[in-house]
Amino acid sequence: MISSNPVLAAITEQVIASFAETENPRLREVLESLVKHLHAFAEDTQLSFDEWMVGIQFLSRVGQMCDDKRQEFILLSDTLGLSMFVDAVNHPDADGATETTVLGPFYVPPLAESAHGSDIAKGTPGVPMYAECQVLADGLPLSDAWVDVWQSDDDGYYDVQKPGQIENLRARFRTDADGRFTFWSIVPTFYPIPDDGPVGDMLKATSRHPYRPAHIHFMIGKDGFETLVTHLFIDGDKYLTSDAVFGVKKSLIISLADGEPRTRGSGDHVPAHKRLVHSFGLRKVD
Ligand code: BEZ
Ligand code: FE
């Protein structure tokens, strides 16, 4: 990948040589590779000074957009497919476990554990959905695993995107002796990723839409097992084939069944609702 042009190759080799005294061998390896790829990119594209400056200004704006609530760099990584690429590099095969996908910027560790069967939507408008899930490892029920669930509301917003909003549409459950957990919520909808910053400008400049297909996030863990970060996507969504962050995997697309009328919590009658039935698989730490 070092240029065949001796002038360009000399610059790359000089920078690589400057890392020779790096104490951490992994840091040296990563920096050398980064420099080779950056230089190859500039040669490949015959990058002009003006374009280089546009790139510098763009990355500066990405940094300036970051604060404790907004991580524009992760959003950039997501929309360039880098997050899913790193995910694929680190999970070359699912090996019986549930496939992984992006964490996204809206994860917040829940405040407390919720009881099985709780309504995590707490009256938020939407089509009621009852989730009956099980966590398995090597095909056997995994008890006492923690399960964090989070999703957007019917308008496509997470609680943390709304000023002053209390914890909503997110919860932590613990699997029972059969590895099961259940909860009420609402059917999620597609929504746009935050597109009012430089990443949104990049999407507009490339005629890309900012939408993610309807999904529910899950993070599941237990000591001795790899923590699973994944989503379940709802079949039929029009954005399944064009997710703005490339996070869809076929095995994560599920169909919701029609549920029989039933009673929720303290006697609330739910006539029509959807049922989400799914088993997750965790993998033991090697
Ligand atoms: C999300 O699904 O919450 C998400 C993932 C990546 C970027 C933006 C949002
Ligand atoms: Fe999401």
PDB file of N, CA and C and ligand atoms in Angstrom, residues 158 191 212 215 217, ligand 2:
ATOM      1  N   TYR A 158     -36.249   8.857  21.761  1.00  0.00           N
ATOM      2  CA  TYR A 158     -35.889   8.196  23.018  1.00  0.00           C
ATOM      3  C   TYR A 158     -36.124   9.199  24.143  1.00  0.00           C
ATOM      4  N   TYR A 191     -37.354   5.778  12.825  1.00  0.00           N
ATOM      5  CA  TYR A 191     -37.070   7.156  13.278  1.00  0.00           C
ATOM      6  C   TYR A 191     -35.766   7.652  12.650  1.00  0.00           C
ATOM      7  N   ARG A 212     -33.675   4.967  10.573  1.00  0.00           N
ATOM      8  CA  ARG A 212     -33.402   3.609  11.025  1.00  0.00           C
ATOM      9  C   ARG A 212     -34.734   2.855  11.051  1.00  0.00           C
ATOM     10  N   HIS A 215     -37.043  -0.764  15.621  1.00  0.00           N
ATOM     11  CA  HIS A 215     -36.262  -1.788  16.337  1.00  0.00           C
ATOM     12  C   HIS A 215     -36.363  -1.572  17.841  1.00  0.00           C
ATOM     13  N   HIS A 217     -33.812  -2.206  21.266  1.00  0.00           N
ATOM     14  CA  HIS A 217     -32.439  -2.537  21.669  1.00  0.00           C
ATOM     15  C   HIS A 217     -32.447  -3.495  22.861  1.00  0.00           C
TER      16      HIS A 217
HETATM   17 FE    FE B   2     -32.361   2.856  18.277  1.00  0.00          FE
END
